[in-house]
C-alpha cells in the first residue's frame, strides 16, 4: 500500500520500487489524498499495474493506509510512503521469512536513509528486538516492516489520532499477536527532505511518544510489563523526544530531555 499526498517529485520512484519487485503475487494499492501537484496523473499512468487506486480527500496518512488495509486480500501486508522506497528483493525476503515461521506476526529489516537525490546518508541497523524493545522506544523504520494480514485483523488498523508515531503504535499492537523477527539486511529506504514529517515537524514527535507511554498503561498485555520496565520506558521516551527536538532546531529543550533520559535509566540514554 502507498499513501500519497503532494509528493510528485518522488512518487514515480516509489511506485517503480514496488512494481519492479521480483515477487509474483503482488497486490499494490495506492490511496492519494486529492493531491494538487500532478500525483494523480502519475498514479494513473501505472493504473493497469495496480489492484486499486483512488485520489480523494482524506484525513491524512493513517486514513489513506487504512483504506488499503481494508481492501488488501494478500496474506502479507506492508506499506511504503510516497517519498520512500522498497529495496530490490524486499518482498521476496520478507514473505519467505513469514512463510517459514507461522508463529511470526511481523518481520523487519534495516532501513537506508537517503536524501532528496537518492544518495545514502545513513543505514539504520536494528537487532533481534521484541515487544519489550518496542515498549522502550527501539524505533523501527516503517519501510522495512511487513506483517501478516491475520495479525493486522487482530491488532486493528492505524489509529487516526496519531500522525507521527502511528507506525510504532501499530507495531506494539502487532507484536502482541505473535512473534517478531529481524532480517539483518536493508529492505527499505526512508527519504529525508525538507518537507518530510520527520524534518518539517520533528519537534512534535516526542508528544506522541509520551501519549504512547500513557496508552501502554491501559493495555493489559503491556501494563503488566510496565512496572518492571518503567525506568527504561521513560528513558526511551525522553531520549526519543530529545533526538527529535534536536532535529527540530531546539537544542536547549533537546538537552533537557536527554538529561531526563539519563536520570531515568543511564544505559538507555547513553
Short mmCIF file of C-alpha atoms in Angstrom, two decimals:
data_model
loop_
_atom_site.label_atom_id
_atom_site.label_comp_id
_atom_site.label_asym_id
_atom_site.label_seq_id
_atom_site.Cartn_x
_atom_site.Cartn_y
_atom_site.Cartn_z
CA UNK A 1 0.00 0.00 0.00
CA UNK A 2 1.21 3.52 -0.75
CA UNK A 3 -0.44 6.59 0.83
CA UNK A 4 0.20 9.61 -1.37
CA UNK A 5 -0.13 13.35 -0.92
CA UNK A 6 1.72 16.02 -2.89
CA UNK A 7 4.97 14.08 -3.31
CA UNK A 8 5.05 14.09 -7.12
CA UNK A 9 8.80 14.66 -7.11
CA UNK A 10 9.37 11.22 -5.57
CA UNK A 11 6.16 9.29 -6.24
CA UNK A 12 7.14 7.59 -9.50
CA UNK A 13 10.33 6.23 -7.95
CA UNK A 14 8.24 4.83 -5.10
CA UNK A 15 5.78 3.16 -7.46
CA UNK A 16 8.57 1.62 -9.54
CA UNK A 17 10.38 0.36 -6.43
CA UNK A 18 7.29 -1.71 -5.61
CA UNK A 19 6.22 -2.73 -9.11
CA UNK A 20 9.77 -3.84 -10.01
CA UNK A 21 9.99 -6.29 -7.07
CA UNK A 22 10.82 -9.90 -8.02
CA UNK A 23 7.65 -11.14 -6.36
CA UNK A 24 4.97 -12.86 -8.47
CA UNK A 25 1.85 -12.30 -6.35
CA UNK A 26 1.96 -8.55 -5.82
CA UNK A 27 -1.25 -6.71 -4.96
CA UNK A 28 -0.46 -2.99 -4.97
CA UNK A 29 -2.95 -0.37 -3.73
CA UNK A 30 -2.40 3.40 -3.80
CA UNK A 31 -4.50 5.95 -1.88
CA UNK A 32 -3.88 9.54 -2.88
CA UNK A 33 -5.36 12.33 -0.78
CA UNK A 34 -6.51 14.56 -3.65
CA UNK A 35 -3.02 15.87 -4.38
CA UNK A 36 -2.75 19.15 -6.26
CA UNK A 37 0.73 18.59 -7.72
CA UNK A 38 0.03 16.10 -10.50
CA UNK A 39 0.41 12.96 -8.36
CA UNK A 40 -2.90 11.54 -9.59
CA UNK A 41 -1.66 11.70 -13.17
CA UNK A 42 1.47 9.79 -12.25
CA UNK A 43 -0.56 7.11 -10.49
CA UNK A 44 -2.95 6.86 -13.43
CA UNK A 45 -0.06 6.07 -15.78
CA UNK A 46 0.61 2.96 -13.69
CA UNK A 47 -3.06 2.17 -13.14
CA UNK A 48 -3.02 -1.04 -15.19
CA UNK A 49 -0.43 -2.49 -12.79
CA UNK A 50 -2.34 -1.55 -9.65
CA UNK A 51 -5.00 -3.62 -7.92
CA UNK A 52 -6.77 -0.41 -6.84
CA UNK A 53 -6.13 3.29 -6.57
CA UNK A 54 -8.04 6.41 -5.70
CA UNK A 55 -7.45 10.16 -5.47
CA UNK A 56 -9.83 11.76 -2.99
CA UNK A 57 -9.68 13.90 0.12
CA UNK A 58 -8.83 12.09 3.34
CA UNK A 59 -7.85 12.82 6.93
CA UNK A 60 -4.16 12.12 6.40
CA UNK A 61 -1.65 9.31 6.11
CA UNK A 62 -3.31 6.94 8.58
CA UNK A 63 -6.68 7.06 6.84
CA UNK A 64 -5.06 6.56 3.44
CA UNK A 65 -3.16 3.47 4.63
CA UNK A 66 -6.29 2.15 6.32
CA UNK A 67 -8.15 2.35 3.00
CA UNK A 68 -5.54 0.00 1.63
CA UNK A 69 -5.70 -2.27 4.67
CA UNK A 70 -9.47 -2.60 4.22
CA UNK A 71 -9.03 -3.72 0.61
CA UNK A 72 -5.92 -5.89 0.97
CA UNK A 73 -6.51 -9.57 0.27
CA UNK A 74 -2.96 -10.86 0.37
CA UNK A 75 -1.65 -12.99 3.21
CA UNK A 76 1.14 -10.48 3.87
CA UNK A 77 0.84 -6.69 4.09
CA UNK A 78 3.12 -3.68 4.22
CA UNK A 79 3.14 -0.05 3.16
CA UNK A 80 5.67 2.37 1.74
CA UNK A 81 5.13 6.12 1.78
CA UNK A 82 5.16 8.10 -1.46
CA UNK A 83 8.63 9.53 -0.84
CA UNK A 84 10.24 6.28 0.35
CA UNK A 85 11.35 3.12 -1.46
CA UNK A 86 11.35 -0.64 -1.23
CA UNK A 87 14.79 -2.06 -1.98
CA UNK A 88 15.20 -4.84 -4.58
CA UNK A 89 14.17 -8.25 -3.23
CA UNK A 90 12.45 -6.83 -0.13
CA UNK A 91 9.08 -8.52 -0.71
CA UNK A 92 10.62 -11.88 -1.55
CA UNK A 93 12.86 -11.84 1.53
CA UNK A 94 10.11 -10.69 3.91
CA UNK A 95 7.48 -13.14 2.68
CA UNK A 96 9.93 -16.04 2.78
CA UNK A 97 10.68 -15.26 6.42
CA UNK A 98 6.99 -15.03 7.32
CA UNK A 99 6.14 -18.23 5.44
CA UNK A 100 8.96 -20.14 7.14
CA UNK A 101 7.63 -19.44 10.65
CA UNK A 102 3.84 -19.38 11.18
CA UNK A 103 4.37 -18.02 14.72
CA UNK A 104 5.56 -14.69 13.32
CA UNK A 105 3.16 -11.77 13.17
CA UNK A 106 5.72 -9.36 11.68
CA UNK A 107 9.24 -9.15 10.30
CA UNK A 108 11.51 -6.15 9.89
CA UNK A 109 14.79 -5.33 8.21
CA UNK A 110 17.25 -2.47 8.23
CA UNK A 111 16.36 0.83 6.54
CA UNK A 112 18.65 3.05 4.47
CA UNK A 113 18.34 6.81 4.91
CA UNK A 114 18.53 8.70 1.61
CA UNK A 115 18.44 12.37 0.69
CA UNK A 116 16.42 14.18 -1.98
CA UNK A 117 18.80 12.93 -4.68
CA UNK A 118 18.56 9.32 -3.53
CA UNK A 119 22.06 9.29 -2.05
CA UNK A 120 22.64 7.16 1.05
CA UNK A 121 23.31 9.25 4.16
CA UNK A 122 22.91 6.56 6.83
CA UNK A 123 21.88 2.96 7.41
CA UNK A 124 19.55 2.34 10.35
CA UNK A 125 20.56 -1.08 11.66
CA UNK A 126 18.35 -2.85 14.17
CA UNK A 127 18.64 -6.17 16.02
CA UNK A 128 16.73 -9.13 17.39
CA UNK A 129 14.15 -6.94 19.08
CA UNK A 130 10.88 -8.00 20.65
CA UNK A 131 7.84 -6.46 22.31
CA UNK A 132 9.72 -5.06 25.29
CA UNK A 133 12.21 -3.34 23.00
CA UNK A 134 9.31 -1.62 21.26
CA UNK A 135 7.93 -0.59 24.64
CA UNK A 136 11.26 1.11 25.43
CA UNK A 137 11.19 3.01 22.12
CA UNK A 138 13.52 1.00 19.96
CA UNK A 139 12.21 2.55 16.75
CA UNK A 140 11.95 0.50 13.54
CA UNK A 141 11.82 2.34 10.22
CA UNK A 142 8.42 1.74 8.67
CA UNK A 143 9.60 0.90 5.09
CA UNK A 144 11.35 -2.18 6.49
CA UNK A 145 8.31 -3.76 8.21
CA UNK A 146 5.95 -6.43 6.83
CA UNK A 147 3.25 -8.41 8.64
CA UNK A 148 0.51 -10.99 8.31
CA UNK A 149 -2.92 -9.74 7.37
CA UNK A 150 -4.36 -12.09 10.01
CA UNK A 151 -2.24 -10.32 12.65
CA UNK A 152 -3.41 -6.94 11.37
CA UNK A 153 -7.03 -8.05 11.66
CA UNK A 154 -6.38 -8.90 15.33
CA UNK A 155 -4.42 -5.72 16.07
CA UNK A 156 -6.72 -3.36 14.20
CA UNK A 157 -5.88 -0.59 11.71
CA UNK A 158 -3.85 2.57 12.25
CA UNK A 159 -5.18 4.95 14.89
CA UNK A 160 -6.16 8.18 13.11
CA UNK A 161 -5.34 10.24 16.19
CA UNK A 162 -1.60 9.55 15.69
CA UNK A 163 0.22 11.50 12.99
CA UNK A 164 3.91 10.85 13.75
CA UNK A 165 4.22 7.55 15.66
CA UNK A 166 1.25 5.86 14.03
CA UNK A 167 3.55 3.08 12.82
CA UNK A 168 5.20 2.43 16.20
CA UNK A 169 1.76 2.35 17.83
CA UNK A 170 0.76 -0.36 15.33
CA UNK A 171 3.99 -2.36 15.84
CA UNK A 172 3.22 -2.53 19.57
CA UNK A 173 -0.20 -3.98 18.82
CA UNK A 174 1.05 -6.38 16.16
CA UNK A 175 3.81 -7.66 18.43
CA UNK A 176 1.17 -8.76 20.94
CA UNK A 177 -0.48 -11.03 18.35
CA UNK A 178 2.62 -13.16 17.68
CA UNK A 179 6.39 -13.15 17.46
CA UNK A 180 8.52 -10.67 15.52
CA UNK A 181 11.76 -11.42 13.69
CA UNK A 182 14.68 -9.35 12.42
CA UNK A 183 16.02 -9.76 8.89
CA UNK A 184 19.63 -8.48 9.02
CA UNK A 185 19.69 -6.66 5.69
CA UNK A 186 18.21 -3.42 4.33
CA UNK A 187 14.67 -3.82 3.00
CA UNK A 188 13.56 -0.22 2.54
CA UNK A 189 14.78 3.34 2.14
CA UNK A 190 13.44 6.37 4.04
CA UNK A 191 13.90 9.71 2.31
CA UNK A 192 14.98 12.74 4.33
CA UNK A 193 13.99 16.04 2.75
CA UNK A 194 12.76 19.44 3.90
CA UNK A 195 9.04 18.63 3.62
CA UNK A 196 9.19 15.18 5.26
CA UNK A 197 7.33 14.98 8.58
CA UNK A 198 10.40 13.83 10.48
CA UNK A 199 12.15 17.02 9.36
CA UNK A 200 9.40 19.63 8.97
CA UNK A 201 7.56 18.67 12.17
CA UNK A 202 10.32 16.93 14.12
CA UNK A 203 9.62 18.72 17.40
CA UNK A 204 6.13 17.15 17.63
CA UNK A 205 7.25 13.52 17.56
CA UNK A 206 8.04 13.40 21.28
CA UNK A 207 4.49 14.42 22.19
CA UNK A 208 3.21 11.18 20.70
CA UNK A 209 5.91 9.15 22.46
CA UNK A 210 4.53 10.38 25.78
CA UNK A 211 0.99 9.59 24.60
CA UNK A 212 2.09 6.05 23.86
CA UNK A 213 3.52 5.67 27.37
CA UNK A 214 0.14 6.64 28.82
CA UNK A 215 -1.65 4.33 26.37
CA UNK A 216 0.55 1.36 27.32
CA UNK A 217 -0.64 1.68 30.90
CA UNK A 218 -4.21 0.99 29.70
CA UNK A 219 -3.37 -2.14 27.67
CA UNK A 220 -3.44 -5.41 29.66
CA UNK A 221 -0.68 -7.06 27.61
CA UNK A 222 1.61 -4.09 28.14
CA UNK A 223 0.53 -2.75 31.52
CA UNK A 224 1.63 -5.92 33.28
CA UNK A 225 5.18 -5.37 31.99
CA UNK A 226 5.35 -1.66 32.77
CA UNK A 227 6.31 -1.82 36.47
CA UNK A 228 9.43 -3.82 35.60
CA UNK A 229 10.26 -1.69 32.55
CA UNK A 230 9.07 1.72 33.75
CA UNK A 231 12.51 3.38 34.03
CA UNK A 232 13.60 2.08 30.63
CA UNK A 233 10.30 3.11 29.06
CA UNK A 234 10.56 6.68 30.31
CA UNK A 235 14.25 6.87 29.43
CA UNK A 236 13.41 5.71 25.92
CA UNK A 237 10.60 8.24 25.55
CA UNK A 238 12.78 11.12 26.80
CA UNK A 239 15.68 10.07 24.56
CA UNK A 240 13.35 9.86 21.56
CA UNK A 241 11.90 13.26 22.36
CA UNK A 242 15.39 14.74 22.71
CA UNK A 243 16.53 13.39 19.37
CA UNK A 244 13.56 14.92 17.51
CA UNK A 245 13.75 18.23 19.40
CA UNK A 246 17.34 18.44 18.20
CA UNK A 247 16.26 17.69 14.62
CA UNK A 248 13.56 20.34 15.06
CA UNK A 249 16.11 23.02 15.91
CA UNK A 250 15.52 23.16 19.67
CA UNK A 251 18.91 22.16 21.17
CA UNK A 252 18.16 23.52 24.65
CA UNK A 253 14.94 21.56 25.01
CA UNK A 254 16.65 18.53 23.48
CA UNK A 255 19.44 18.69 26.07
CA UNK A 256 16.89 18.85 28.90
CA UNK A 257 15.09 15.82 27.52
CA UNK A 258 18.35 13.87 27.23
CA UNK A 259 19.12 14.74 30.87
CA UNK A 260 15.72 13.33 31.89
CA UNK A 261 16.53 10.19 29.94
CA UNK A 262 19.88 9.91 31.68
CA UNK A 263 18.23 10.30 35.09
CA UNK A 264 15.60 7.68 34.33
CA UNK A 265 17.94 4.96 33.03
CA UNK A 266 21.54 5.87 32.13
CA UNK A 267 22.20 2.89 29.86
CA UNK A 268 19.26 3.79 27.62
CA UNK A 269 20.26 7.44 27.42
CA UNK A 270 23.85 6.59 26.57
#
